[in-house]
Tab-separated table of C-alpha atoms in Angstrom:
chain	number	residue	atom	x	y	z
W	1	UNK	CA	-5.785	41.757	77.423
W	2	UNK	CA	-3.994	38.697	78.613
W	3	UNK	CA	-5.613	35.355	77.879
W	4	UNK	CA	-6.355	33.441	81.042
W	5	UNK	CA	-4.146	30.397	81.425
W	6	UNK	CA	-7.064	28.025	80.944
W	7	UNK	CA	-7.107	25.519	78.133
W	8	UNK	CA	-10.526	26.591	76.916
W	9	UNK	CA	-9.391	30.183	76.544
W	10	UNK	CA	-5.967	29.281	75.166
W	11	UNK	CA	-7.506	27.053	72.498
W	12	UNK	CA	-9.124	30.133	70.985
W	13	UNK	CA	-5.724	31.670	70.293
W	14	UNK	CA	-4.100	31.222	66.921
W	15	UNK	CA	-1.528	28.445	66.844
W	16	UNK	CA	1.687	30.046	65.692
W	17	UNK	CA	3.506	26.791	65.025
W	18	UNK	CA	1.533	24.929	62.381
W	19	UNK	CA	1.036	21.310	61.493
W	20	UNK	CA	2.903	20.012	58.483
W	21	UNK	CA	6.243	20.221	60.278
W	22	UNK	CA	8.254	17.049	59.862
W	23	UNK	CA	9.330	16.239	63.394
W	24	UNK	CA	8.880	12.588	64.333
W	25	UNK	CA	5.545	11.318	65.577
W	26	UNK	CA	5.376	11.872	69.332
W	27	UNK	CA	8.220	14.416	69.500
W	28	UNK	CA	8.371	16.665	72.560
W	29	UNK	CA	9.790	19.759	70.845
W	30	UNK	CA	6.648	20.958	68.988
W	31	UNK	CA	4.613	20.539	72.190
W	32	UNK	CA	7.026	22.871	73.953
W	33	UNK	CA	7.036	25.434	71.137
W	34	UNK	CA	3.247	25.371	71.056
W	35	UNK	CA	3.008	25.897	74.820
W	36	UNK	CA	5.541	28.731	74.839
W	37	UNK	CA	3.895	30.591	71.958
W	38	UNK	CA	0.441	30.111	73.477
W	39	UNK	CA	1.646	31.500	76.786
W	40	UNK	CA	3.233	34.599	75.273
W	41	UNK	CA	1.198	37.780	75.502
W	42	UNK	CA	3.532	39.616	73.151
W	43	UNK	CA	4.483	39.256	69.502
W	44	UNK	CA	7.550	37.028	69.317
W	45	UNK	CA	10.560	36.839	67.018
W	46	UNK	CA	12.331	33.515	67.304
W	47	UNK	CA	15.600	31.943	66.337
W	48	UNK	CA	16.703	28.320	66.362
W	49	UNK	CA	20.140	26.897	66.101
W	50	UNK	CA	20.682	23.810	63.995
W	51	UNK	CA	18.887	20.855	65.468
W	52	UNK	CA	15.839	18.642	65.073
W	53	UNK	CA	13.394	21.486	65.512
W	54	UNK	CA	15.191	23.697	63.035
W	55	UNK	CA	15.664	21.174	60.233
W	56	UNK	CA	12.170	19.761	60.525
W	57	UNK	CA	10.281	23.017	60.790
W	58	UNK	CA	11.784	24.676	57.712
W	59	UNK	CA	12.537	22.024	55.130
W	60	UNK	CA	13.292	23.877	51.912
W	61	UNK	CA	10.557	26.346	50.943
W	62	UNK	CA	8.250	25.327	53.768
W	63	UNK	CA	8.049	26.856	57.194
W	64	UNK	CA	5.898	25.775	60.100
W	65	UNK	CA	6.401	29.108	61.850
W	66	UNK	CA	3.823	31.845	61.659
W	67	UNK	CA	6.158	34.261	63.403
W	68	UNK	CA	9.384	35.800	62.084
W	69	UNK	CA	11.964	33.103	62.608
W	70	UNK	CA	15.645	32.811	61.806
W	71	UNK	CA	17.737	29.723	61.370
W	72	UNK	CA	21.105	30.266	62.942
W	73	UNK	CA	24.216	28.112	62.839
W	74	UNK	CA	24.782	25.540	65.545
W	75	UNK	CA	26.932	27.678	67.796
W	76	UNK	CA	25.427	31.133	67.723
W	77	UNK	CA	21.664	31.255	68.188
W	78	UNK	CA	22.063	33.452	71.267
W	79	UNK	CA	24.325	35.857	69.372
W	80	UNK	CA	21.905	35.969	66.437
W	81	UNK	CA	18.867	36.830	68.547
W	82	UNK	CA	20.982	39.298	70.551
W	83	UNK	CA	21.811	41.038	67.263
W	84	UNK	CA	18.154	41.160	66.265
W	85	UNK	CA	17.245	42.554	69.660
W	86	UNK	CA	19.922	45.249	69.421
W	87	UNK	CA	18.795	46.161	65.915
W	88	UNK	CA	15.211	46.504	67.100
W	89	UNK	CA	16.321	48.661	70.012
W	90	UNK	CA	18.137	50.946	67.559
W	91	UNK	CA	15.031	51.171	65.359
W	92	UNK	CA	12.985	52.112	68.417
W	93	UNK	CA	15.481	54.799	69.356
W	94	UNK	CA	15.249	56.285	65.857
W	95	UNK	CA	11.473	56.296	66.136
W	96	UNK	CA	10.981	53.778	63.341
W	97	UNK	CA	9.345	51.127	65.523
W	98	UNK	CA	7.364	51.259	68.730
W	99	UNK	CA	5.803	47.835	69.278
W	100	UNK	CA	6.851	45.759	72.233
W	101	UNK	CA	8.334	42.599	70.780
W	102	UNK	CA	9.925	39.677	72.607
W	103	UNK	CA	12.943	37.765	71.373
W	104	UNK	CA	13.075	34.049	72.008
W	105	UNK	CA	15.346	31.223	70.942
W	106	UNK	CA	14.440	27.559	70.740
W	107	UNK	CA	17.578	25.445	70.740
W	108	UNK	CA	18.367	21.848	71.465
W	109	UNK	CA	20.745	20.627	74.118
W	110	UNK	CA	23.601	20.117	71.645
W	111	UNK	CA	23.375	23.734	70.521
W	112	UNK	CA	23.059	24.925	74.097
W	113	UNK	CA	25.042	22.721	76.487
W	114	UNK	CA	27.952	22.113	74.106
W	115	UNK	CA	28.361	24.022	70.887
W	116	UNK	CA	26.405	27.183	71.667
W	117	UNK	CA	27.504	27.645	75.268
W	118	UNK	CA	29.974	30.435	74.558
W	119	UNK	CA	27.522	32.576	72.582
W	120	UNK	CA	24.804	31.917	75.175
W	121	UNK	CA	27.079	32.861	78.035
W	122	UNK	CA	28.180	35.998	76.175
W	123	UNK	CA	24.645	37.131	75.386
W	124	UNK	CA	23.564	36.567	79.004
W	125	UNK	CA	26.526	38.559	80.284
W	126	UNK	CA	25.865	41.451	77.890
W	127	UNK	CA	22.341	41.585	79.244
W	128	UNK	CA	20.254	41.461	76.078
W	129	UNK	CA	16.510	41.475	76.575
W	130	UNK	CA	15.869	37.922	75.404
W	131	UNK	CA	14.533	34.565	76.517
W	132	UNK	CA	16.692	31.586	75.687
W	133	UNK	CA	14.767	28.328	75.696
W	134	UNK	CA	16.617	25.039	75.527
W	135	UNK	CA	14.543	21.972	74.710
W	136	UNK	CA	16.660	19.291	76.285
W	137	UNK	CA	16.258	15.831	74.778
W	138	UNK	CA	19.577	14.666	76.103
W	139	UNK	CA	21.621	13.883	72.976
W	140	UNK	CA	22.287	14.945	69.385
W	141	UNK	CA	19.099	13.335	68.162
W	142	UNK	CA	19.084	15.092	64.789
W	143	UNK	CA	22.311	13.495	63.586
W	144	UNK	CA	21.562	10.072	65.024
W	145	UNK	CA	21.716	10.058	68.811
W	146	UNK	CA	25.272	11.004	69.700
W	147	UNK	CA	26.067	11.758	73.325
W	148	UNK	CA	26.024	15.370	74.444
W	149	UNK	CA	26.881	16.888	77.797
W	150	UNK	CA	23.151	16.734	78.563
W	151	UNK	CA	23.037	12.950	78.158
W	152	UNK	CA	22.383	11.301	81.523
W	153	UNK	CA	24.712	8.784	83.121
W	154	UNK	CA	24.520	5.275	81.727
W	155	UNK	CA	22.527	6.192	78.608
W	156	UNK	CA	23.220	4.194	75.486
W	157	UNK	CA	23.965	6.454	72.512
W	158	UNK	CA	25.820	5.813	69.264
W	159	UNK	CA	28.971	7.440	70.651
W	160	UNK	CA	28.626	5.897	74.104
W	161	UNK	CA	27.362	2.472	73.072
W	162	UNK	CA	26.517	0.084	75.853
W	163	UNK	CA	28.285	-3.222	75.504
W	164	UNK	CA	30.940	-5.367	77.113
W	165	UNK	CA	33.473	-2.508	77.232
W	166	UNK	CA	31.439	0.469	78.453
W	167	UNK	CA	28.010	0.475	80.107
W	168	UNK	CA	26.736	3.516	78.188
W	169	UNK	CA	27.751	7.070	79.025
W	170	UNK	CA	30.196	7.153	81.917
W	171	UNK	CA	29.843	10.785	82.847
W	172	UNK	CA	27.196	12.679	84.713
W	173	UNK	CA	25.188	15.326	82.857
W	174	UNK	CA	25.982	18.985	83.130
W	175	UNK	CA	23.603	21.089	85.223
W	176	UNK	CA	23.065	23.895	82.769
W	177	UNK	CA	20.242	25.643	84.609
W	178	UNK	CA	22.574	26.200	87.539
W	179	UNK	CA	25.351	27.395	85.212
W	180	UNK	CA	22.962	29.944	83.751
W	181	UNK	CA	21.716	31.001	87.194
W	182	UNK	CA	25.359	31.554	88.124
W	183	UNK	CA	25.463	34.271	85.454
W	184	UNK	CA	23.343	36.279	87.898
W	185	UNK	CA	20.667	36.823	85.279
W	186	UNK	CA	17.243	38.006	86.460
W	187	UNK	CA	15.503	34.738	85.647
W	188	UNK	CA	16.490	31.120	85.064
W	189	UNK	CA	14.061	28.218	85.305
W	190	UNK	CA	13.531	24.571	84.581
W	191	UNK	CA	10.214	23.268	83.247
W	192	UNK	CA	8.570	20.175	81.807
W	193	UNK	CA	5.731	19.917	79.248
W	194	UNK	CA	3.857	17.499	81.514
W	195	UNK	CA	3.344	20.360	83.966
W	196	UNK	CA	1.973	22.718	81.352
W	197	UNK	CA	0.567	25.364	83.666
W	198	UNK	CA	3.860	25.654	85.506
W	199	UNK	CA	5.652	25.944	82.141
W	200	UNK	CA	3.302	28.616	80.824
W	201	UNK	CA	3.442	30.623	84.048
W	202	UNK	CA	7.228	30.579	83.869
W	203	UNK	CA	7.192	31.752	80.255
W	204	UNK	CA	4.797	34.581	81.118
W	205	UNK	CA	6.892	35.613	84.073
W	206	UNK	CA	10.114	35.466	82.059
W	207	UNK	CA	8.741	37.550	79.193
W	208	UNK	CA	7.631	40.293	81.571
W	209	UNK	CA	11.134	40.636	83.019
W	210	UNK	CA	13.586	42.910	81.219
W	211	UNK	CA	16.997	41.426	80.578
W	212	UNK	CA	18.417	37.998	79.796
W	213	UNK	CA	16.323	34.984	80.783
W	214	UNK	CA	16.956	31.291	80.442
W	215	UNK	CA	14.605	28.303	80.514
W	216	UNK	CA	15.560	24.664	80.300
W	217	UNK	CA	12.671	22.439	79.232
W	218	UNK	CA	12.762	18.654	79.140
W	219	UNK	CA	11.814	17.319	75.721
W	220	UNK	CA	11.295	13.560	75.437
W	221	UNK	CA	12.539	11.942	72.223
W	222	UNK	CA	11.154	8.491	71.548
W	223	UNK	CA	13.785	7.716	68.891
W	224	UNK	CA	16.732	8.536	71.081
W	225	UNK	CA	15.269	7.421	74.376
W	226	UNK	CA	14.169	4.180	72.710
W	227	UNK	CA	10.695	4.442	74.112
W	228	UNK	CA	7.181	4.303	72.702
W	229	UNK	CA	5.835	7.103	70.518
W	230	UNK	CA	2.984	7.859	72.902
W	231	UNK	CA	4.853	8.330	76.160
W	232	UNK	CA	6.472	11.772	75.772
W	233	UNK	CA	4.242	13.382	78.366
W	234	UNK	CA	4.241	10.368	80.658
W	235	UNK	CA	8.062	10.234	80.684
W	236	UNK	CA	8.442	13.942	81.321
W	237	UNK	CA	5.983	13.576	84.203
W	238	UNK	CA	8.030	10.689	85.621
W	239	UNK	CA	11.189	12.778	85.269
W	240	UNK	CA	9.609	15.385	87.516
W	241	UNK	CA	8.169	12.899	89.996
W	242	UNK	CA	11.480	11.096	90.403
W	243	UNK	CA	13.240	14.473	90.840
W	244	UNK	CA	15.486	13.709	87.871
W	245	UNK	CA	14.103	16.947	86.424
W	246	UNK	CA	13.062	19.167	89.339
W	247	UNK	CA	10.866	22.139	88.521
W	248	UNK	CA	12.308	25.307	89.959
W	249	UNK	CA	13.126	28.894	89.150
W	250	UNK	CA	15.909	31.222	90.193
W	251	UNK	CA	14.701	34.788	90.271
W	252	UNK	CA	17.270	37.446	91.167
W	253	UNK	CA	19.354	34.832	92.918
W	254	UNK	CA	16.462	33.420	94.950
W	255	UNK	CA	15.700	29.769	94.247
W	256	UNK	CA	12.106	28.608	94.460
W	257	UNK	CA	10.935	25.060	93.852
W	258	UNK	CA	7.664	25.301	91.927
W	259	UNK	CA	6.635	21.677	92.254
W	260	UNK	CA	7.417	19.262	95.046
W	261	UNK	CA	6.262	15.704	94.358
W	262	UNK	CA	4.101	14.373	97.183
W	263	UNK	CA	5.928	11.113	97.031
W	264	UNK	CA	9.359	11.013	95.442
W	265	UNK	CA	9.400	8.037	93.076
W	266	UNK	CA	12.520	5.882	92.671
W	267	UNK	CA	14.628	6.756	89.631
W	268	UNK	CA	14.032	3.238	88.257
W	269	UNK	CA	10.488	4.333	87.352
W	270	UNK	CA	11.967	6.864	84.957
W	271	UNK	CA	14.712	4.593	83.602
W	272	UNK	CA	12.666	1.435	83.086
W	273	UNK	CA	10.423	2.505	80.162
W	274	UNK	CA	13.446	3.745	78.185
W	275	UNK	CA	15.408	1.406	75.957
W	276	UNK	CA	18.525	3.548	76.256
W	277	UNK	CA	18.784	2.382	79.882
W	278	UNK	CA	17.843	-1.243	79.204
W	279	UNK	CA	21.379	-2.572	79.844
W	280	UNK	CA	21.439	-0.961	83.291
W	281	UNK	CA	19.100	-3.668	84.507
W	282	UNK	CA	21.725	-6.348	83.887
W	283	UNK	CA	23.280	-7.425	87.205
W	284	UNK	CA	26.774	-6.154	86.289
W	285	UNK	CA	25.474	-2.623	85.751
W	286	UNK	CA	23.434	-2.315	88.918
W	287	UNK	CA	25.987	0.086	90.369
W	288	UNK	CA	25.039	2.686	87.757
W	289	UNK	CA	21.394	2.707	88.849
W	290	UNK	CA	22.569	3.020	92.447
W	291	UNK	CA	24.873	5.890	91.528
W	292	UNK	CA	22.111	7.514	89.463
W	293	UNK	CA	19.749	7.371	92.451
W	294	UNK	CA	22.391	8.753	94.820
W	295	UNK	CA	23.179	11.613	92.448
W	296	UNK	CA	19.513	12.485	92.014
W	297	UNK	CA	18.934	12.404	95.780
W	298	UNK	CA	21.974	14.559	96.433
W	299	UNK	CA	20.969	17.173	93.868
W	300	UNK	CA	17.396	17.250	95.166
W	301	UNK	CA	18.644	17.712	98.745
W	302	UNK	CA	20.923	20.544	97.616
W	303	UNK	CA	18.028	22.181	95.809
W	304	UNK	CA	15.765	21.852	98.857
W	305	UNK	CA	18.447	23.454	100.988
W	306	UNK	CA	19.067	26.337	98.599
W	307	UNK	CA	15.394	27.243	98.246
T	1	UNK	CA	3.035	19.917	47.146
T	2	UNK	CA	4.769	22.691	45.320
T	3	UNK	CA	7.254	22.135	42.508
T	4	UNK	CA	10.890	22.522	43.602
T	5	UNK	CA	12.320	25.848	42.471
T	6	UNK	CA	15.535	26.421	40.599
T	7	UNK	CA	18.126	28.709	42.171
T	8	UNK	CA	17.098	31.626	39.946
T	9	UNK	CA	13.576	31.566	41.342
T	10	UNK	CA	14.564	31.449	44.994
T	11	UNK	CA	14.283	34.552	47.145
T	12	UNK	CA	17.564	36.189	48.257
T	13	UNK	CA	18.847	34.279	51.271
T	14	UNK	CA	16.210	31.618	50.544
T	15	UNK	CA	13.836	33.526	52.802
T	16	UNK	CA	10.379	31.977	53.019
T	17	UNK	CA	7.858	34.761	52.626
T	18	UNK	CA	4.705	32.783	53.261
T	19	UNK	CA	4.266	32.203	57.001
T	20	UNK	CA	3.189	28.748	58.038
T	21	UNK	CA	3.124	27.290	54.521
T	22	UNK	CA	4.095	23.889	55.968
T	23	UNK	CA	0.333	23.232	56.081
T	24	UNK	CA	0.660	22.397	52.387
T	25	UNK	CA	2.670	19.349	53.378
T	26	UNK	CA	0.360	16.706	54.751
T	27	UNK	CA	1.931	14.342	57.239
T	28	UNK	CA	-1.135	12.143	57.778
T	29	UNK	CA	0.304	9.410	55.543
T	30	UNK	CA	2.966	8.662	58.172
T	31	UNK	CA	0.320	7.175	60.408
T	32	UNK	CA	0.235	3.458	61.259
T	33	UNK	CA	-2.331	3.775	64.048
T	34	UNK	CA	-5.320	6.062	63.933
T	35	UNK	CA	-6.805	7.764	66.992
T	36	UNK	CA	-10.561	7.455	67.148
T	37	UNK	CA	-12.586	9.918	69.195
T	38	UNK	CA	-15.530	8.647	71.210
T	39	UNK	CA	-17.560	11.706	71.969
T	40	UNK	CA	-19.720	9.987	74.605
T	41	UNK	CA	-16.658	9.501	76.850
T	42	UNK	CA	-15.188	12.957	76.267
T	43	UNK	CA	-15.113	15.345	79.229
T	44	UNK	CA	-13.745	18.249	77.154
T	45	UNK	CA	-10.552	18.545	79.187
T	46	UNK	CA	-8.645	19.489	75.994
T	47	UNK	CA	-5.488	17.695	77.065
T	48	UNK	CA	-5.418	15.962	73.666
T	49	UNK	CA	-5.366	19.358	72.004
T	50	UNK	CA	-2.665	20.641	74.347
T	51	UNK	CA	-0.334	17.665	74.077
T	52	UNK	CA	-0.741	16.957	70.353
T	53	UNK	CA	2.666	17.530	68.725
T	54	UNK	CA	1.038	17.955	65.328
T	55	UNK	CA	-1.746	20.396	66.147
T	56	UNK	CA	-4.095	17.758	64.732
T	57	UNK	CA	-6.921	18.090	67.255
T	58	UNK	CA	-9.546	20.532	66.100
T	59	UNK	CA	-11.081	22.772	68.758
T	60	UNK	CA	-13.880	25.133	67.802
T	61	UNK	CA	-15.028	27.796	70.271
T	62	UNK	CA	-13.364	25.987	73.160
T	63	UNK	CA	-15.077	22.692	72.300
T	64	UNK	CA	-13.291	19.680	71.000
T	65	UNK	CA	-14.190	18.577	67.485
T	66	UNK	CA	-12.717	15.627	65.590
T	67	UNK	CA	-9.124	14.902	64.590
T	68	UNK	CA	-7.447	16.447	61.597
T	69	UNK	CA	-6.335	13.241	59.897
T	70	UNK	CA	-4.484	15.163	57.192
T	71	UNK	CA	-1.726	15.852	59.706
T	72	UNK	CA	-2.084	13.368	62.578
T	73	UNK	CA	1.021	11.160	62.633
T	74	UNK	CA	-0.606	8.652	64.962
T	75	UNK	CA	1.831	8.932	67.852
T	76	UNK	CA	-0.886	8.125	70.394
T	77	UNK	CA	0.000	10.725	73.041
T	78	UNK	CA	-3.635	11.896	73.027
T	79	UNK	CA	-4.932	8.382	73.720
T	80	UNK	CA	-2.445	7.800	76.547
T	81	UNK	CA	-3.127	11.138	78.218
T	82	UNK	CA	-6.912	11.003	77.774
T	83	UNK	CA	-8.516	10.736	81.229
T	84	UNK	CA	-11.860	9.632	79.750
T	85	UNK	CA	-15.072	9.231	81.664
T	86	UNK	CA	-15.410	6.641	84.448
T	87	UNK	CA	-12.364	4.767	83.222
T	88	UNK	CA	-13.526	4.683	79.603
T	89	UNK	CA	-11.112	6.477	77.301
T	90	UNK	CA	-12.505	8.962	74.840
T	91	UNK	CA	-9.642	8.268	72.440
T	92	UNK	CA	-8.544	4.813	71.344
T	93	UNK	CA	-5.890	3.821	68.833
T	94	UNK	CA	-6.871	1.611	65.907
T	95	UNK	CA	-4.572	0.074	63.354
T	96	UNK	CA	-4.851	1.762	59.965
T	97	UNK	CA	-6.516	-0.221	57.219
T	98	UNK	CA	-8.367	-2.494	59.575
């Protein structure tokens, strides 16, 4: 029997990611893991590539996972879970297992957008029955906030430091959800923890579909975003309302926007509370905010047209 | 906390056999600010439970109980997201030791 997607009912389920993990106070990643595991109606086997979530959830001899979980290297989480899935399929064929189990990865943006892209692309193309979840915090936060290809334009990171020479990162971020949708997989979606019901519905939908699925979930990081520890949910909500992080899904090639903000907020609302964008408010960097807004508007228009 | 093991005592591949044993590690000492629950303003929306990154809000039978201070790191997400009753928050942050 599926648990209704109501908080009262969900709170009666066992939490499969326990406290005692050592992620920073106010981190977005454990909130996402919690929501995904609560939404799942099936037993789950998970894998994480190297990243904040991985190092902090299994510090020597301790694990915060109550499900079978594998730590993979940085570049091959998708290949690892694909191998597990194939092994389980073989066991089923031989009659040694019969349970319906789902295979999920939780990887950061470094391990997904950059280092793990080849193994992810390969696993999606081979069509393994798996759900790849990327928690996107927009930089290599684990090693000390280095830029990744998920880092937004103008963000100050340790390898794109804002100063008199460069005004933070000069390049636009990669649109990974669209890259994954272009693999013609049955399901690709973008979600945010602030819109929890939307996120859980997407997870449920994805797990019911056979074949490779991809979800990109925004994960605020107060250390890297240079914001307060209590604003993870607020910032992810602003990201959605400003259309920096639109919520949509691509199912069998059909794009559907799952949340349209009643009033599209200016991108400044999202940038302002974050210290990594502080320098953009200096007069000489105003052009970046303008460009940021134009880019966001353009992408939102394109998305509206394609849906 | 458990005693660190020598390499001879580790499992092959350093596999951890006890699921969820991170509960033995208490993270409550990280806290600088403590969330305080005011039951009279609580509307039982359970957003604090949902958004808590440390699973430190206790819910029994669908009803919110107090915080689990052994693990709460004091980030304050619960207090910020708390809708409260008639503009009065059901969770407020207080500095530790005061």
